[in-house]
Short mmCIF file of C-alpha atoms in Angstrom, two decimals:
data_model
loop_
_atom_site.label_atom_id
_atom_site.label_comp_id
_atom_site.label_asym_id
_atom_site.label_seq_id
_atom_site.Cartn_x
_atom_site.Cartn_y
_atom_site.Cartn_z
CA UNK P 60 71.42 85.44 67.39
CA UNK P 61 70.76 89.08 66.52
CA UNK P 62 73.61 91.44 65.66
CA UNK P 63 73.29 93.28 68.99
CA UNK P 64 72.95 90.09 71.00
CA UNK P 65 76.13 88.71 69.42
CA UNK P 66 77.96 92.02 70.00
CA UNK P 67 76.81 92.10 73.64
CA UNK P 68 77.98 88.58 74.41
CA UNK P 69 81.29 89.15 72.64
CA UNK P 70 82.10 92.43 74.38
CA UNK P 71 81.43 90.97 77.83
CA UNK P 72 84.14 88.44 77.04
CA UNK P 73 86.61 90.62 75.11
CA UNK P 74 86.50 93.51 77.61
CA UNK P 75 86.71 91.02 80.49
CA UNK P 76 83.53 92.19 82.20
CA UNK P 77 82.25 88.79 83.31
CA UNK P 78 83.03 85.14 82.67
CA UNK P 79 79.91 83.13 81.82
CA UNK P 80 81.64 79.75 81.93
CA UNK P 81 80.72 79.12 85.57
CA UNK P 82 79.25 75.58 85.67
CA UNK P 83 75.72 76.63 86.69
CA UNK P 84 73.41 78.04 84.05
CA UNK P 85 72.44 81.66 84.59
CA UNK P 86 75.33 82.44 86.94
CA UNK P 87 78.57 84.25 86.14
CA UNK P 88 81.81 85.54 87.62
CA UNK P 89 82.66 89.25 87.78
CA UNK P 90 86.16 89.80 86.40
CA UNK P 91 88.35 92.69 87.67
CA UNK P 92 87.39 95.16 84.92
CA UNK P 93 83.69 94.42 85.26
CA UNK P 94 83.87 94.50 89.03
CA UNK P 95 85.40 97.99 88.90
CA UNK P 96 82.46 99.18 86.76
CA UNK P 97 80.06 97.57 89.25
CA UNK P 98 81.87 99.16 92.22
CA UNK P 99 81.89 102.68 90.80
CA UNK P 100 78.23 102.37 89.79
CA UNK P 101 77.24 101.27 93.29
CA UNK P 102 79.30 104.08 94.82
CA UNK P 103 77.19 106.62 92.90
CA UNK P 104 73.95 104.96 93.96
CA UNK P 105 74.98 104.62 97.60
CA UNK P 106 76.06 108.26 97.78
CA UNK P 107 72.56 109.30 96.69
CA UNK P 108 70.76 106.89 99.02
CA UNK P 109 72.98 107.66 102.01
CA UNK P 110 71.58 111.18 102.10
CA UNK P 111 68.45 109.89 103.87
CA UNK P 112 68.59 106.06 103.92
CA UNK P 113 70.48 103.66 106.19
CA UNK P 114 72.36 100.69 104.73
CA UNK P 115 71.71 97.28 106.30
CA UNK P 116 72.44 93.63 105.51
CA UNK P 117 69.96 90.79 106.04
CA UNK P 118 70.60 87.01 105.87
CA UNK P 119 70.32 85.11 102.60
CA UNK P 120 68.10 82.33 103.97
CA UNK P 121 64.37 82.78 104.62
CA UNK P 122 62.34 80.21 106.63
CA UNK P 123 59.56 78.58 104.64
CA UNK P 124 56.87 79.65 107.11
CA UNK P 125 57.86 83.33 106.77
CA UNK P 126 57.88 83.11 102.99
CA UNK P 127 54.47 81.43 103.08
CA UNK P 128 52.87 84.13 105.23
CA UNK P 129 52.37 86.38 102.23
CA UNK P 130 50.53 84.12 99.80
CA UNK P 131 50.16 86.86 97.18
CA UNK P 132 53.87 87.55 97.31
CA UNK P 133 54.91 83.91 97.27
CA UNK P 134 52.55 83.16 94.39
CA UNK P 135 54.50 85.67 92.35
CA UNK P 136 57.80 83.90 93.04
CA UNK P 137 56.86 80.31 93.94
CA UNK P 138 58.07 78.83 90.65
CA UNK P 139 61.40 80.67 90.96
CA UNK P 140 62.43 79.84 94.54
CA UNK P 141 65.59 77.85 95.29
CA UNK P 142 65.21 75.71 98.42
CA UNK P 143 67.79 74.46 100.93
CA UNK P 144 66.59 71.13 102.33
CA UNK P 145 69.67 69.73 104.10
CA UNK P 146 72.23 70.92 106.62
CA UNK P 147 75.18 68.66 105.91
CA UNK P 148 73.73 65.15 105.76
CA UNK P 149 70.73 65.95 107.96
CA UNK P 150 67.38 66.85 106.48
CA UNK P 151 66.13 70.16 107.84
CA UNK P 152 62.90 70.31 109.84
CA UNK P 153 61.90 73.34 107.79
CA UNK P 154 62.98 74.22 104.27
CA UNK P 155 64.95 77.44 103.81
CA UNK P 156 64.56 79.63 100.74
CA UNK P 157 67.37 81.53 99.05
CA UNK P 158 65.91 85.01 98.91
CA UNK P 159 64.18 85.86 95.60
CA UNK P 160 63.71 89.32 97.18
CA UNK P 161 63.71 90.33 100.83
CA UNK P 162 60.25 91.45 101.93
CA UNK P 163 59.63 88.22 103.85
CA UNK P 164 63.12 88.35 105.36
CA UNK P 165 63.04 91.98 106.47
CA UNK P 166 59.46 92.59 107.53
CA UNK P 167 59.36 90.16 110.49
CA UNK P 168 62.26 92.21 111.86
CA UNK P 169 60.47 95.48 111.09
CA UNK P 170 57.60 94.27 113.29
CA UNK P 171 60.12 94.10 116.16
CA UNK P 172 61.78 97.42 115.42
CA UNK P 173 58.73 99.66 114.94
CA UNK P 174 57.16 100.69 118.24
CA UNK P 175 55.70 104.19 118.09
CA UNK P 176 55.29 107.15 115.75
CA UNK P 177 58.70 108.56 116.71
CA UNK P 178 60.36 105.55 115.06
CA UNK P 179 58.95 106.56 111.68
CA UNK P 180 59.79 106.97 108.91
CA UNK P 181 62.33 104.15 108.54
CA UNK P 182 64.33 104.01 105.32
CA UNK P 183 66.70 101.10 104.79
CA UNK P 184 68.51 99.64 101.79
CA UNK P 185 70.86 96.76 101.08
CA UNK P 186 72.93 95.49 98.15
CA UNK P 187 72.81 91.70 98.05
CA UNK P 188 72.67 88.57 95.88
CA UNK P 189 69.22 87.20 95.10
CA UNK P 190 68.31 83.91 93.48
CA UNK P 191 65.48 83.09 91.09
CA UNK P 192 65.11 79.85 89.18
CA UNK P 193 64.70 81.53 85.82
CA UNK P 194 63.06 79.13 83.39
CA UNK P 195 63.21 81.38 80.34
CA UNK P 196 66.29 81.73 78.14
CA UNK P 197 69.01 83.23 80.36
CA UNK P 198 71.07 86.22 79.19
CA UNK P 199 74.20 87.52 80.94
CA UNK P 200 73.42 90.49 83.23
CA UNK P 201 69.87 90.69 81.81
CA UNK P 202 68.07 87.47 82.73
CA UNK P 203 70.01 85.43 85.27
CA UNK P 204 69.47 82.96 88.08
CA UNK P 205 71.75 84.72 90.52
CA UNK P 206 71.33 88.49 90.57
CA UNK P 207 74.70 89.48 91.97
CA UNK P 208 73.96 93.19 92.28
CA UNK P 209 70.49 93.61 93.74
CA UNK P 210 69.86 96.95 95.44
CA UNK P 211 66.60 96.99 97.34
CA UNK P 212 65.28 99.82 99.49
CA UNK P 213 62.44 99.38 101.98
CA UNK P 214 60.70 102.24 103.77
CA UNK P 215 58.10 102.37 106.55
CA UNK P 216 55.70 105.28 107.12
CA UNK P 217 52.82 106.37 109.33
CA UNK P 218 50.41 107.51 106.62
CA UNK P 219 49.35 106.71 103.07
CA UNK P 220 50.23 110.28 102.07
CA UNK P 221 53.82 109.85 103.25
CA UNK P 222 54.05 106.64 101.22
CA UNK P 223 52.85 108.40 98.08
CA UNK P 224 55.49 111.06 98.63
CA UNK P 225 58.16 108.38 99.13
CA UNK P 226 57.25 106.83 95.76
CA UNK P 227 57.80 110.24 94.16
CA UNK P 228 61.10 110.64 96.03
CA UNK P 229 62.25 107.19 94.89
CA UNK P 230 61.47 108.11 91.27
CA UNK P 231 63.59 111.26 91.71
CA UNK P 232 66.45 109.19 93.16
CA UNK P 233 66.44 106.86 90.18
CA UNK P 234 66.20 109.70 87.68
CA UNK P 235 69.24 111.33 89.26
CA UNK P 236 71.12 108.01 89.23
CA UNK P 237 70.32 107.15 85.60
CA UNK P 238 71.09 110.71 84.49
CA UNK P 239 74.57 110.39 85.99
CA UNK P 240 75.09 107.22 83.94
CA UNK P 241 73.71 108.81 80.78
CA UNK P 242 70.96 106.16 80.54
CA UNK P 243 67.71 107.43 78.95
CA UNK P 244 64.44 106.09 80.35
CA UNK P 245 60.67 106.15 80.31
CA UNK P 246 58.75 106.10 83.59
CA UNK P 247 55.34 104.43 83.62
CA UNK P 248 52.87 102.74 85.94
CA UNK P 249 52.65 99.02 85.27
CA UNK P 250 49.18 97.66 84.34
CA UNK P 251 47.29 96.01 87.19
CA UNK P 252 48.09 92.48 85.97
CA UNK P 253 51.81 93.20 85.80
CA UNK P 254 52.45 94.89 89.14
CA UNK P 255 54.71 93.55 91.90
CA UNK P 256 52.94 90.82 93.93
CA UNK P 257 51.34 92.41 96.98
CA UNK P 258 51.77 96.02 95.81
CA UNK P 259 49.02 98.60 95.37
CA UNK P 260 50.82 99.66 92.21
CA UNK P 261 54.24 99.55 90.56
CA UNK P 262 56.14 102.34 88.79
CA UNK P 263 58.89 101.18 86.46
CA UNK P 264 61.84 102.61 84.55
CA UNK P 265 62.50 101.19 81.09
CA UNK P 266 65.24 101.94 78.60
CA UNK P 267 65.61 100.85 74.98
CA UNK P 268 68.51 98.65 73.96
CA UNK P 269 70.11 98.88 70.48
CA UNK P 270 67.93 96.04 69.13
CA UNK P 271 64.82 98.08 69.97
CA UNK P 272 63.68 95.90 72.87
CA UNK P 273 62.97 97.56 76.20
CA UNK P 274 64.83 96.60 79.35
CA UNK P 275 63.30 97.21 82.77
CA UNK P 276 66.07 98.86 84.80
CA UNK P 277 64.29 99.93 87.98
CA UNK P 278 61.01 99.57 89.86
CA UNK P 279 59.25 101.42 92.67
CA UNK P 280 56.37 99.76 94.54
CA UNK P 281 53.73 101.26 96.81
CA UNK P 282 52.95 98.37 99.15
CA UNK P 283 50.23 100.13 101.12
CA UNK P 284 49.47 98.07 104.25
CA UNK P 285 49.57 94.63 102.56
CA UNK P 286 52.75 93.42 104.23
CA UNK P 287 52.15 95.38 107.44
CA UNK P 288 48.97 93.38 108.07
CA UNK P 289 50.65 90.10 107.18
CA UNK P 290 53.67 90.63 109.43
CA UNK P 291 51.87 92.69 112.09
CA UNK P 292 53.95 95.85 111.69
CA UNK P 293 52.15 98.44 113.82
CA UNK P 294 53.04 101.64 115.62
CA UNK P 295 51.58 103.52 118.55
CA UNK P 296 50.14 106.89 117.55
CA UNK P 297 50.53 110.10 119.55
CA UNK P 298 47.10 109.42 121.06
CA UNK P 299 48.00 105.88 122.16
CA UNK P 300 46.23 103.94 119.42
CA UNK P 301 47.89 101.19 117.38
CA UNK P 302 47.85 101.48 113.59
CA UNK P 303 49.34 99.48 110.76
CA UNK P 304 52.23 101.15 108.95
CA UNK P 305 52.42 101.90 105.21
CA UNK P 306 55.38 100.74 103.14
CA UNK P 307 57.28 101.12 99.88
CA UNK P 308 60.14 99.22 98.28
CA UNK P 309 62.25 99.90 95.20
CA UNK P 310 64.97 97.94 93.45
CA UNK P 311 67.72 97.88 90.81
CA UNK P 312 69.86 95.04 89.51
CA UNK P 313 72.73 93.98 87.22
CA UNK P 314 70.56 95.22 84.35
CA UNK P 315 71.84 98.73 85.03
CA UNK P 316 75.33 97.61 84.01
CA UNK P 317 73.88 95.83 80.97
CA UNK P 318 72.12 99.02 79.87
CA UNK P 319 75.28 101.13 80.22
CA UNK P 320 77.21 98.63 78.10
CA UNK P 321 74.51 98.27 75.45
CA UNK P 322 73.39 101.88 75.10
CA UNK P 323 76.79 103.58 75.00
CA UNK P 324 78.76 100.88 73.18
CA UNK P 325 79.52 100.85 69.45
CA UNK P 326 81.32 98.75 66.83
CA UNK P 327 84.66 99.55 68.47
CA UNK P 328 83.50 98.12 71.80
CA UNK P 329 82.64 99.68 75.12
CA UNK P 330 82.23 103.42 75.64
CA UNK P 331 82.17 104.01 79.38
CA UNK P 332 80.77 107.08 81.15
CA UNK P 333 83.71 108.68 83.00
CA UNK P 334 82.05 108.39 86.41
CA UNK P 335 82.06 104.58 86.31
CA UNK P 336 84.94 103.77 83.94
CA UNK P 337 87.56 101.50 85.53
CA UNK P 338 90.13 103.95 84.14
CA UNK P 339 89.10 107.46 83.14
CA UNK P 340 92.39 108.28 81.45
CA UNK P 341 95.01 106.05 79.86
CA UNK P 342 98.47 107.38 78.99
CA UNK P 343 100.23 105.76 76.05
CA UNK P 344 103.89 106.62 75.46
CA UNK P 345 105.17 106.79 71.89
CA UNK P 346 108.65 105.34 72.12
CA UNK P 347 111.46 105.71 69.58
CA UNK P 348 115.07 104.62 69.92
CA UNK P 349 116.07 108.11 70.97
CA UNK P 350 114.48 109.83 73.97
CA UNK P 351 112.56 106.80 75.20
CA UNK P 352 113.44 107.15 78.88
CA UNK P 353 112.58 110.87 78.82
CA UNK P 354 109.08 110.01 77.51
CA UNK P 355 108.54 107.31 80.14
CA UNK P 356 109.60 109.64 82.94
CA UNK P 357 107.29 112.40 81.64
CA UNK P 358 104.37 109.95 81.50
CA UNK P 359 105.01 108.70 85.04
CA UNK P 360 105.00 112.25 86.36
CA UNK P 361 101.82 113.08 84.45
CA UNK P 362 100.11 109.98 85.81
CA UNK P 363 100.97 110.94 89.38
CA UNK P 364 99.91 114.55 88.79
CA UNK P 365 96.46 113.58 87.46
CA UNK P 366 95.89 111.13 90.29
CA UNK P 367 96.90 113.52 93.07
CA UNK P 368 95.53 116.82 91.75
CA UNK P 369 92.31 115.72 90.00
CA UNK P 370 91.74 112.39 91.80
CA UNK P 371 91.36 110.72 88.40
CA UNK P 372 91.63 106.99 87.75
CA UNK P 373 94.65 106.89 85.45
CA UNK P 374 96.54 104.01 83.86
CA UNK P 375 100.01 104.44 82.40
CA UNK P 376 100.41 101.74 79.76
CA UNK P 377 104.15 101.16 79.55
CA UNK P 378 103.91 97.61 78.16
CA UNK P 379 106.48 96.73 75.55
CA UNK P 380 104.02 96.29 72.67
CA UNK P 381 103.08 98.39 69.64
CA UNK P 382 101.15 101.60 70.36
CA UNK P 383 98.51 100.62 67.79
CA UNK P 384 97.66 97.47 69.71
CA UNK P 385 97.29 99.55 72.87
CA UNK P 386 94.96 101.97 71.06
CA UNK P 387 92.73 99.12 69.91
CA UNK P 388 92.58 97.57 73.37
CA UNK P 389 91.74 100.74 75.25
CA UNK P 390 89.13 101.79 72.69
CA UNK P 391 87.52 98.36 73.01
CA UNK P 392 87.52 98.71 76.81
CA UNK P 393 85.85 102.11 76.49
CA UNK P 394 88.36 104.30 78.35
CA UNK P 395 86.90 107.84 78.01
CA UNK P 396 90.16 109.69 77.34
CA UNK P 397 93.49 108.59 75.92
CA UNK P 398 96.66 110.69 76.00
CA UNK P 399 99.47 109.98 73.54
CA UNK P 400 102.92 111.37 74.33
CA UNK P 401 106.08 111.21 72.22
CA UNK P 402 109.46 113.04 72.31
CA UNK P 403 108.26 115.76 69.94
CA UNK P 404 105.14 116.40 72.05
CA UNK P 405 107.29 116.96 75.14
CA UNK P 406 109.61 119.27 73.18
CA UNK P 407 106.66 121.30 71.85
CA UNK P 408 104.79 121.22 75.19
CA UNK P 409 101.80 119.56 73.55
CA UNK P 410 99.62 116.51 74.31
CA UNK P 411 97.58 114.45 71.85
CA UNK P 412 94.21 113.46 73.32
CA UNK P 413 91.67 110.97 71.97
CA UNK P 414 88.03 111.10 73.11
CA UNK P 415 86.30 107.74 73.04
CA UNK P 416 82.82 109.28 72.72
CA UNK P 417 83.59 111.21 69.52
CA UNK P 418 86.56 109.07 68.37
CA UNK P 419 88.42 112.30 67.58
CA UNK P 420 91.98 113.38 68.34
CA UNK P 421 92.99 116.84 69.48
CA UNK P 422 96.35 118.48 70.12
CA UNK P 423 96.26 120.55 73.31
CA UNK P 424 98.81 122.74 75.05
CA UNK P 425 100.56 121.20 78.03
CA UNK P 426 100.43 123.62 80.95
CA UNK P 427 101.62 121.86 84.12
CA UNK P 428 99.57 124.22 86.30
CA UNK P 429 96.31 123.68 84.43
CA UNK P 430 96.46 120.24 82.81
CA UNK P 431 94.60 118.41 85.61
CA UNK P 432 91.72 120.89 85.52
CA UNK P 433 91.65 120.83 81.70
CA UNK P 434 91.33 117.05 81.51
CA UNK P 435 88.79 116.98 84.35
CA UNK P 436 86.64 119.44 82.40
CA UNK P 437 87.01 117.34 79.24
CA UNK P 438 85.71 114.29 81.09
CA UNK P 439 82.70 116.34 82.18
CA UNK P 440 82.04 117.27 78.55
CA UNK P 441 82.29 113.59 77.59
CA UNK P 442 79.66 112.67 80.20
CA UNK P 443 77.23 115.31 78.94
CA UNK P 444 77.79 114.39 75.30
CA UNK P 445 77.20 110.70 75.97
CA UNK P 446 73.99 111.48 77.84
CA UNK P 447 72.67 113.81 75.10
CA UNK P 448 73.54 111.31 72.36
CA UNK P 449 71.79 108.47 74.21
CA UNK P 450 68.63 110.52 74.82
CA UNK P 451 68.49 111.60 71.17
CA UNK P 452 68.63 107.97 70.04
CA UNK P 453 66.07 106.94 72.67
CA UNK P 454 63.53 109.59 71.68
CA UNK P 455 63.72 108.55 68.01
CA UNK P 456 62.56 105.08 69.10
CA UNK P 457 59.26 106.33 70.59
CA UNK P 458 56.38 106.67 68.13
CA UNK P 459 52.74 107.63 68.59
CA UNK P 460 49.89 105.82 66.81
CA UNK P 461 46.14 106.39 66.49
CA UNK P 462 44.84 102.93 65.60
CA UNK P 463 45.38 99.25 66.39
CA UNK P 464 46.34 98.64 62.75
CA UNK P 465 48.96 101.37 62.90
CA UNK P 466 50.32 99.94 66.15
CA UNK P 467 50.67 96.49 64.55
CA UNK P 468 52.35 98.00 61.50
CA UNK P 469 54.79 100.07 63.56
CA UNK P 470 55.80 97.10 65.74
CA UNK P 471 56.36 95.01 62.60
CA UNK P 472 58.40 97.77 60.98
CA UNK P 473 60.66 98.44 63.96
CA UNK P 474 60.91 97.83 67.67
CA UNK P 475 61.02 100.60 70.27
CA UNK P 476 58.10 102.04 72.25
CA UNK P 477 54.68 102.69 70.69
CA UNK P 478 52.31 105.04 72.53
CA UNK P 479 48.54 105.46 72.23
CA UNK P 480 45.39 106.25 74.22
CA UNK P 481 43.73 103.52 76.33
CA UNK P 482 40.61 103.45 78.49
CA UNK P 483 42.34 101.55 81.30
CA UNK P 484 39.93 98.60 81.32
CA UNK P 485 41.80 95.32 81.89
CA UNK P 486 39.76 93.28 79.39
CA UNK P 487 40.29 95.95 76.76
CA UNK P 488 44.02 96.10 77.59
CA UNK P 489 44.46 92.35 77.23
CA UNK P 490 42.51 92.50 73.96
CA UNK P 491 45.00 95.12 72.74
CA UNK P 492 47.90 92.85 73.74
CA UNK P 493 46.29 89.96 71.85
CA UNK P 494 45.77 92.03 68.71
CA UNK P 495 49.15 93.71 68.65
CA UNK P 496 50.96 90.62 70.01
CA UNK P 497 53.04 92.82 72.31
CA UNK P 498 52.58 93.40 76.05
CA UNK P 499 51.47 96.71 77.53
CA UNK P 500 54.55 98.17 79.17
CA UNK P 501 52.88 100.79 81.32
CA UNK P 502 50.69 103.88 81.46
CA UNK P 503 51.30 107.60 81.83
CA UNK P 504 49.08 110.67 82.19
CA UNK P 505 46.82 111.27 79.12
CA UNK P 506 47.81 113.93 76.59
CA UNK P 507 44.39 115.57 76.80
CA UNK P 508 41.03 114.99 78.50
CA UNK P 509 39.05 114.49 75.28
CA UNK P 510 41.04 111.56 73.89
CA UNK P 511 39.44 108.16 73.24
CA UNK P 512 40.70 104.59 73.57
CA UNK P 513 42.51 103.18 70.54
CA UNK P 514 40.57 99.90 70.87
CA UNK P 515 37.06 100.53 72.22
CA UNK P 516 36.58 104.29 71.59
CA UNK P 517 35.61 104.91 75.22
CA UNK P 518 37.12 107.95 76.99
CA UNK P 519 40.84 107.44 77.49
CA UNK P 520 42.35 107.41 80.99
CA UNK P 521 45.96 106.82 80.04
CA UNK P 522 48.66 107.41 77.52
CA UNK P 523 49.86 103.82 77.13
CA UNK P 524 53.19 102.30 76.14
CA UNK P 525 53.75 98.96 74.42
CA UNK P 526 57.07 97.37 73.48
CA UNK P 527 58.91 94.14 72.93
CA UNK P 528 60.72 93.41 76.18
CA UNK P 529 63.61 91.33 77.48
#
C-alpha cells in the first residue's frame, strides 16, 4: 500500500468520515462527520443547479426490457449490473436492474412528457444511489459498488446547437463547483474508445491526487439523438412536424469528496474548505483553577454570537480533557479555524486564532461589534489560500514532452499528467498507449496549427493528455 493510500484509508477512519466494515464489499456507511461534509457539498451543487434545473427523483429499479432497448448503453454496463430476480419467494416474470445510471429509467418517461417545442428545453437532475458490480480492486469513495452520492443531470433540447451550448454550460457549472471546493482540474475530451456508451462524445474533469494518479471527478456527455431514437422522444415543431430531440447528461459522484480529502489533507489529517467543513470554527477554552467559569461563559456567548451574526457552523468544545488533546483532534478533523480563549485573553480583550491551512497562530483584538465579520473574512481568506495552494501543486504535476521516449521516461520518473501532440487517429493513439503503457486521458485544442504527432509525425489535431488513473 502506497504512503498516500495508507494515509487516505486511515484518515477516513480516524476522522470518522465513513465506516468500511459494512459486510458487503465495496459498500460503506456514512458517519455523522462525513455525512455533514457530503450534505454541505451537495448544498453548494444544488444551489448552482437550481438556478435553471429542476430536481426530480426516479425509482431505483429498471425493467430488463427497458435496459435492453439501448444495446450500446447496456453493453457498456452489462458486466456491472445487479439484478433483482425475486419478489419475496416468488420468481419475477421479468428481472429488474438496480440502476447503474438512469438513462434507461428516465427516458421512457421523457417520451411521455415531451409533446411540442414549447416543452423544451427540459433540464432535470437527481441525487441518488447507483449500483455497479465493480470487479476491480475497490477503494473507499473512489471505486465502489454502491455510489451513494450520484448526481446526474439530464437535459432535452430541440436542436443540436442547443445541445452543444448545454455541454458548454455544464462545463461552466462544474468549474464553478470545483472552484468553490478548491479542487484543481483539467478538462479534456475523452478519446473515441473511452467515451460514455451511446454518447457522441464525452468531456471529463480530472484532478491529480497526492500519489500522482488522476481521478475522474466529473463527466459531461453529448448524447445527440441516440437515446431519443431508442426511446421515441419526439416533439412537434412550430410547423407541425415531429422531430427527435437532442440530449445531454452529466454526472458527479462520491469521488468529489475523495478529491477534497486527498488534495487538501496533510500529515496532520484533514484540511477542510470552510464552505463544506462540518464545523467552520471550534472554540477551545483554556481552563485554570481560577476564572474557569468566566472563560466558559465568555466562550458560550461567543459561540452564540458567531452563529447568529455570521451564520457560522461553530462548535464549543467544553469537554473535560486536556486542551492539547482537543487541538490534535480538531486539526486531524480539518476544522478551518480554531479559537483559544483563556482568562488572560479575556482580560486583555484578545483572541488566539489558529488557521488549519497555514498551521499558524495569531493574536487578534476582540471587538464584540466586529468579531463576527473579522472571522468570516478570515474563513474567506482560508478558502482562497487553499484553492491557490492546490492549483500550484496541480500545475507542477503537468509536464510537456516531445517524443515517445521522453513520455516513457517522464511517466517512469513521476506520475501526474504528460501532454504532447497527437494526430487523433485511433490506431496511432492505441499504439501510443501500448508504447507508453499508460492510457490516453483525453484531448484538448492544439497549441499551434503546425505541430506534428509525437508518434507518426502526421499533422497534429490535438494536445493530448496521458496519466496513470484510478
